[in-house]
Coordinates of C-alpha atoms in Angstrom, one line a residue:
Chain A
M13 CA 0.0 0.0 0.0
S14 CA 2.8 2.4 0.9
S15 CA 5.3 0.9 -1.4
S16 CA 5.2 4.0 -3.6
D17 CA 6.1 6.1 -0.6
A18 CA 9.8 6.9 -0.9
H19 CA 10.2 7.8 2.7
H20 CA 8.9 4.6 4.2
H21 CA 9.7 1.0 3.4
H22 CA 7.9 -0.2 6.5
V23 CA 4.4 -1.4 5.9
A24 CA 2.2 -1.3 9.0
G25 CA 1.2 -4.8 10.1
P26 CA -1.8 -5.6 12.3
G27 CA -1.8 -3.6 15.5
E28 CA 1.0 -1.4 14.2
P29 CA 0.6 2.3 13.4
T30 CA 1.4 3.9 10.1
L31 CA 3.7 6.9 10.3
A32 CA 2.8 9.7 7.9
H33 CA 5.8 11.1 6.0
H34 CA 5.5 14.5 7.5
F35 CA 6.1 13.3 11.1
D36 CA 9.5 12.4 12.4
T37 CA 8.4 9.9 15.1
Q38 CA 5.4 8.0 16.1
E39 CA 5.2 9.9 19.3
Q40 CA 5.1 13.2 17.4
Q41 CA 2.3 12.0 15.2
N42 CA 0.3 10.7 18.2
N43 CA 0.7 14.0 20.0
A44 CA -0.3 16.0 16.9
G45 CA -3.5 13.9 16.7
R46 CA -4.2 14.5 20.4
L47 CA -3.6 18.2 20.1
G48 CA -6.0 18.4 17.1
M49 CA -8.7 16.5 19.0
W50 CA -8.4 18.7 22.1
L51 CA -8.5 21.8 19.8
F52 CA -11.7 20.4 18.3
L53 CA -13.2 19.7 21.7
G54 CA -12.3 23.3 22.6
T55 CA -14.5 24.5 19.7
E56 CA -17.2 22.1 20.9
V57 CA -17.1 23.7 24.4
L58 CA -17.5 27.2 22.7
L59 CA -20.4 25.9 20.6
F60 CA -22.3 24.8 23.7
A61 CA -21.2 27.9 25.6
G62 CA -23.3 30.0 23.2
L63 CA -26.3 27.9 24.1
F64 CA -25.6 28.0 27.8
L65 CA -25.4 31.7 27.4
G66 CA -28.8 31.8 25.8
Y67 CA -30.1 29.7 28.7
T68 CA -28.6 32.1 31.3
V69 CA -30.2 35.1 29.6
Y70 CA -33.7 33.6 29.3
R71 CA -33.6 32.0 32.7
H72 CA -32.8 35.4 34.2
F73 CA -35.6 37.0 32.2
Y74 CA -38.2 34.3 32.9
H75 CA -37.1 32.8 36.2
E76 CA -40.5 31.5 37.4
A77 CA -41.4 30.1 34.0
F78 CA -38.1 28.3 33.8
H79 CA -38.6 26.9 37.3
E80 CA -42.2 25.7 36.6
A81 CA -41.3 24.3 33.1
S82 CA -38.2 22.5 34.6
R83 CA -40.4 20.8 37.2
H84 CA -42.5 19.4 34.4
L85 CA -39.5 17.3 33.1
S86 CA -39.2 13.8 34.5
T87 CA -36.4 13.8 37.0
F88 CA -36.5 10.0 37.0
L89 CA -35.8 9.8 33.2
G90 CA -33.2 12.6 33.4
T91 CA -31.4 10.9 36.3
T92 CA -31.5 7.5 34.5
N93 CA -30.0 9.1 31.4
T94 CA -27.3 10.7 33.5
I95 CA -26.3 7.3 35.0
V96 CA -26.4 5.8 31.5
L97 CA -24.0 8.4 30.1
I98 CA -21.7 8.3 33.1
T99 CA -21.5 4.5 32.9
S100 CA -20.9 4.7 29.1
S101 CA -18.0 7.0 29.8
L102 CA -16.6 4.3 32.1
T103 CA -17.0 1.6 29.6
V104 CA -15.3 3.6 26.8
A105 CA -12.4 4.3 29.1
L106 CA -12.2 0.6 29.9
A107 CA -12.3 -0.2 26.1
L108 CA -9.2 2.1 25.6
N109 CA -7.5 0.5 28.5
A110 CA -8.2 -3.0 27.1
V111 CA -6.7 -2.0 23.7
Q112 CA -3.6 -0.7 25.5
R113 CA -3.3 -4.0 27.2
N114 CA -3.7 -5.9 23.9
K115 CA -7.1 -7.4 25.0
N116 CA -9.0 -6.8 21.8
K117 CA -12.0 -9.0 22.5
L118 CA -12.5 -7.3 25.8
A119 CA -12.2 -3.9 24.1
A120 CA -14.8 -5.0 21.6
V121 CA -17.2 -6.0 24.4
Y122 CA -16.7 -2.7 26.2
L123 CA -17.3 -0.8 22.9
V124 CA -20.5 -2.7 22.2
V125 CA -21.7 -2.0 25.7
T126 CA -20.9 1.7 25.2
I127 CA -22.9 1.8 22.0
L128 CA -25.8 0.1 23.6
F129 CA -25.7 2.7 26.4
A130 CA -25.8 5.4 23.6
L131 CA -28.9 3.7 22.1
A132 CA -30.5 3.5 25.6
F133 CA -29.8 7.2 26.1
L134 CA -31.5 8.1 22.7
G135 CA -34.4 5.8 23.5
I136 CA -35.1 7.4 26.9
K137 CA -34.7 10.9 25.3
S138 CA -37.2 10.0 22.6
I139 CA -39.7 8.9 25.3
E140 CA -39.3 12.3 26.8
Y141 CA -39.6 14.1 23.5
T142 CA -42.7 12.2 22.6
E143 CA -44.3 13.2 25.9
K144 CA -43.5 16.8 25.3
F145 CA -44.9 16.7 21.8
R146 CA -48.1 15.1 23.0
E147 CA -48.5 17.8 25.7
G148 CA -47.7 20.7 23.4
A149 CA -44.7 21.7 25.6
L150 CA -42.9 22.9 22.4
P151 CA -40.6 25.7 21.4
G152 CA -41.8 29.2 20.4
K153 CA -45.1 29.6 18.6
W154 CA -45.8 25.8 18.7
Y155 CA -46.2 25.9 22.5
H156 CA -49.7 25.1 23.5
F157 CA -49.3 23.4 26.9
A158 CA -52.1 24.6 29.1
E159 CA -50.6 23.6 32.5
I160 CA -47.9 26.2 32.5
T161 CA -49.0 29.6 31.1
A162 CA -46.3 31.8 32.6
P163 CA -44.7 33.9 29.9
G164 CA -41.4 32.5 28.9
A165 CA -42.3 28.8 29.3
N166 CA -42.1 28.4 25.5
L167 CA -38.6 29.9 25.7
Y168 CA -37.7 27.2 28.2
Y169 CA -38.8 24.6 25.8
T170 CA -36.9 26.4 22.9
V171 CA -33.7 26.2 25.0
Y172 CA -34.6 22.6 26.2
F173 CA -35.1 21.2 22.7
L174 CA -32.2 23.1 21.1
M175 CA -29.7 22.1 23.8
T176 CA -30.8 18.5 24.3
G177 CA -31.3 18.2 20.5
L178 CA -27.8 19.3 19.7
H179 CA -26.5 17.0 22.5
A180 CA -28.5 14.1 21.1
F181 CA -27.0 14.8 17.7
H182 CA -23.5 14.5 19.4
V183 CA -24.6 11.2 20.9
I184 CA -25.5 9.9 17.4
V185 CA -22.2 11.2 16.0
G186 CA -20.2 9.7 18.9
M187 CA -22.0 6.4 18.4
C188 CA -21.0 6.4 14.8
V189 CA -17.4 7.2 15.8
L190 CA -17.4 4.3 18.3
L191 CA -18.9 1.9 15.7
W192 CA -16.0 2.9 13.4
V193 CA -13.5 2.2 16.2
L194 CA -15.2 -1.1 17.0
K195 CA -14.8 -2.1 13.3
G196 CA -11.0 -1.4 13.6
V197 CA -10.8 -3.4 16.8
G198 CA -12.6 -6.2 15.2
R199 CA -10.1 -6.2 12.4
G200 CA -7.2 -6.3 14.9
K201 CA -6.1 -2.9 13.7
Y202 CA -5.3 -1.5 17.2
G203 CA -3.0 -2.6 20.0
P204 CA -0.6 -1.4 22.6
K205 CA 1.4 0.4 19.9
N206 CA -1.5 1.8 18.0
Y207 CA -4.4 3.0 20.0
V208 CA -4.6 6.8 19.3
A209 CA -7.7 6.4 17.1
V210 CA -9.4 4.6 20.0
E211 CA -8.2 7.3 22.4
L212 CA -9.6 10.1 20.2
G213 CA -12.9 8.4 19.7
A214 CA -13.1 7.9 23.5
L215 CA -12.3 11.6 24.0
Y216 CA -15.2 12.6 21.8
W217 CA -17.5 10.3 23.8
H218 CA -16.4 11.8 27.1
L219 CA -17.2 15.3 25.8
V220 CA -20.8 14.1 25.2
D221 CA -20.8 13.0 28.8
L222 CA -19.3 16.4 29.9
V223 CA -22.0 18.5 28.2
W224 CA -24.7 16.3 29.8
I225 CA -23.2 16.8 33.3
F226 CA -24.0 20.5 33.0
L227 CA -27.3 20.1 31.0
F228 CA -28.9 17.8 33.5
P229 CA -28.9 20.0 36.6
L230 CA -29.6 23.2 34.7
L231 CA -32.6 21.8 32.8
Y232 CA -34.0 19.2 35.2
L233 CA -33.2 20.4 38.6
I234 CA -34.0 24.1 38.7
Chain B
V10 CA 4.5 23.6 17.1
A11 CA 5.9 20.2 16.5
D12 CA 9.1 21.1 18.4
T13 CA 7.2 22.5 21.3
N14 CA 5.1 19.4 21.4
K15 CA 8.2 17.2 21.4
A16 CA 9.9 19.2 24.1
E17 CA 6.8 19.0 26.3
T18 CA 6.5 15.3 26.0
G19 CA 10.2 14.8 26.2
K20 CA 10.0 13.2 29.6
S21 CA 7.4 10.7 28.6
A22 CA 9.0 10.1 25.2
D23 CA 12.2 8.9 27.0
H24 CA 10.3 6.2 28.7
G25 CA 8.0 5.6 25.9
A26 CA 4.6 7.2 26.3
D27 CA 2.9 4.0 25.3
E28 CA 3.6 2.8 28.9
H29 CA 1.0 5.1 30.3
V30 CA -1.4 2.3 31.0
H31 CA -3.1 2.4 34.4
G32 CA -5.0 -0.3 36.3
I33 CA -8.8 -0.1 35.9
S34 CA -9.4 0.6 39.6
R35 CA -9.0 4.4 39.2
Y36 CA -11.7 4.4 36.5
I37 CA -14.1 2.4 38.8
Y38 CA -13.4 4.9 41.7
V39 CA -14.1 7.9 39.4
W40 CA -17.3 6.2 38.2
L41 CA -18.5 5.6 41.8
G42 CA -17.7 9.2 42.6
L43 CA -19.7 10.4 39.6
L44 CA -22.7 8.3 40.7
A45 CA -22.4 9.7 44.2
C46 CA -22.3 13.2 42.9
T47 CA -25.3 12.5 40.7
A48 CA -27.2 11.3 43.7
I49 CA -26.3 14.4 45.8
T50 CA -27.3 16.8 43.0
V51 CA -30.6 15.1 42.4
Y52 CA -31.3 15.1 46.2
T53 CA -30.4 18.7 46.7
G54 CA -31.7 19.8 43.4
H55 CA -35.4 19.5 44.4
K56 CA -34.9 20.9 47.9
D57 CA -35.6 24.6 48.3
L58 CA -32.2 25.9 49.5
G59 CA -32.8 29.4 48.2
A60 CA -29.8 31.1 46.8
V61 CA -27.6 28.0 47.5
N62 CA -29.3 25.8 44.9
L63 CA -27.6 27.0 41.7
P64 CA -24.1 27.5 43.0
L65 CA -24.3 24.0 44.7
A66 CA -25.5 22.4 41.4
L67 CA -22.8 24.1 39.4
T68 CA -20.1 23.2 41.9
I69 CA -21.1 19.5 41.8
A70 CA -21.3 19.6 38.0
T71 CA -17.8 21.2 37.9
L72 CA -16.4 18.5 40.2
K73 CA -17.9 15.8 38.1
A74 CA -16.6 17.4 34.9
T75 CA -13.1 17.8 36.4
A76 CA -13.0 14.1 37.3
V77 CA -14.0 13.1 33.8
V78 CA -11.5 15.4 32.1
L79 CA -8.6 14.5 34.4
I80 CA -9.0 10.8 34.7
F81 CA -11.3 9.5 31.9
M82 CA -9.9 11.9 29.4
H83 CA -6.3 11.5 30.8
M84 CA -5.7 15.2 31.0
I85 CA -3.7 14.5 34.1
N86 CA -0.9 13.1 31.9
T87 CA -1.5 14.7 28.5
P88 CA 1.0 17.1 27.0
T89 CA 0.7 20.7 28.2
A90 CA -0.3 22.0 24.8
N91 CA -3.5 20.0 25.0
R92 CA -4.3 21.3 28.4
I93 CA -3.7 24.9 27.2
V94 CA -6.1 24.7 24.2
F95 CA -8.9 23.0 26.2
V96 CA -8.6 25.1 29.4
T97 CA -8.4 28.3 27.2
S98 CA -11.7 27.5 25.6
I99 CA -13.3 26.9 29.0
V100 CA -11.9 30.2 30.3
F101 CA -13.4 32.0 27.3
A102 CA -16.7 30.3 27.7
I103 CA -16.8 31.4 31.4
V104 CA -15.8 35.0 30.4
L105 CA -18.6 35.1 27.8
I106 CA -21.2 33.9 30.3
I107 CA -20.0 36.1 33.2
G108 CA -19.8 39.2 31.0
V109 CA -23.3 38.8 29.7
F110 CA -24.7 37.9 33.1
G111 CA -23.0 40.9 34.6
D112 CA -24.9 43.1 32.1
L113 CA -28.2 41.4 33.0
W114 CA -27.6 41.5 36.7
T115 CA -27.0 45.3 36.7
R116 CA -29.9 46.2 34.4
N117 CA -32.6 48.6 35.4
E118 CA -35.9 46.7 35.9
M119 CA -37.5 48.7 33.2
T120 CA -35.4 47.0 30.6
L121 CA -36.4 43.5 31.5
P122 CA -39.1 41.9 29.4
S123 CA -41.3 41.3 32.5
A124 CA -41.6 45.1 32.9
A125 CA -42.6 45.7 29.3
P126 CA -46.3 46.3 28.5
S127 CA -47.9 43.3 27.0
T128 CA -48.2 43.3 23.2
L129 CA -50.7 40.5 23.3
G130 CA -53.9 42.5 23.5
P131 CA -55.7 44.6 26.1
E132 CA -57.8 41.7 27.4
I133 CA -54.8 40.0 29.1
Q134 CA -53.0 43.2 30.1
V135 CA -52.1 43.0 33.8
Q136 CA -52.5 46.2 35.7
G137 CA -50.5 47.2 38.8
E138 CA -48.2 44.3 38.5
P139 CA -44.9 45.1 40.4
A140 CA -41.9 45.1 38.2
G141 CA -40.3 41.7 38.0
G142 CA -43.5 39.9 39.0
M143 CA -44.9 37.3 36.7
P144 CA -48.5 38.1 35.7
E145 CA -51.0 35.3 35.8
R146 CA -52.6 34.6 32.4
A147 CA -55.6 32.3 32.0
P148 CA -55.9 32.0 28.2
I149 CA -53.0 30.9 26.1
P150 CA -52.2 33.7 23.8
E151 CA -52.4 33.0 20.1
P152 CA -49.1 33.3 18.5
H153 CA -49.0 36.6 16.8
Q154 CA -47.7 36.8 13.3
P155 CA -45.1 39.3 12.5

């Protein structure tokens, strides 16, 4: 595959990394990948910061409505989803650990469990969304929920759907990334010398957990 | 950038950074800690603690996030360059929110939406409502078209 590459005569075998010609060492390539991922995660933080800012402003303007609307969410389902995501963060960390220890089968099991947690999260979220749609607790002009009529309740649901929706989109993307990592693990692509792709996929998944850690108390427990 | 990166990881590179593999017990401890924090935040979240509620919830969330970033995301032994980019983005996010909240916090009541006269029609106008109070409205107002 890389025989045409004048710089490298070494072809990566199973579990071995490929060194791109513009890097001197494997370590340098790994760290460039890590830096790129952290930079991307930094932009993700700023993306969500904009929404947290909108939340702050509207919560300040419509304090009572936000309180009432928040009490209408299911704390049970929200807490369950928090536990699901926290546990999925653990299992993806254990998957990376297993790859680093050259235990590929164990890593595959942990990744499958993580992906199942992601599906569970989305399932619970869709139960919550269905309930809100049924009640008419919807954003903006679609709001027609008779139980909470305080002005600004529709803004709470605008913020709620936007933030949890963008977060759920990240869950879906993270799930796809982990599926791709799982495919690589299944093919024996990764091992103690080649785990950066697994590490970066896991980093993305942890970010999904991080965002939820703040979303949960701010949306469900106010 | 590459040289800086190399210099920063020089120490770990000497021993081979690939040996940074920990036992799984630390992950289990962090997970148990996160579950405990979740229990505390749910328990305190629905108690009326007045002004303490929000700072407490945010403190617990920050503790949880710190544990995830340091241990699950291995920031505790990642090159400094990675810490700088991530922490910088968090600092700017905090500056953004504190700056805007500072504006809101110091505003005259008259500039708040709750003090504005209703544009929804005279039948649901609330008279004599103190500024900042939320008027009670029986009918759901029709969405008004721009």
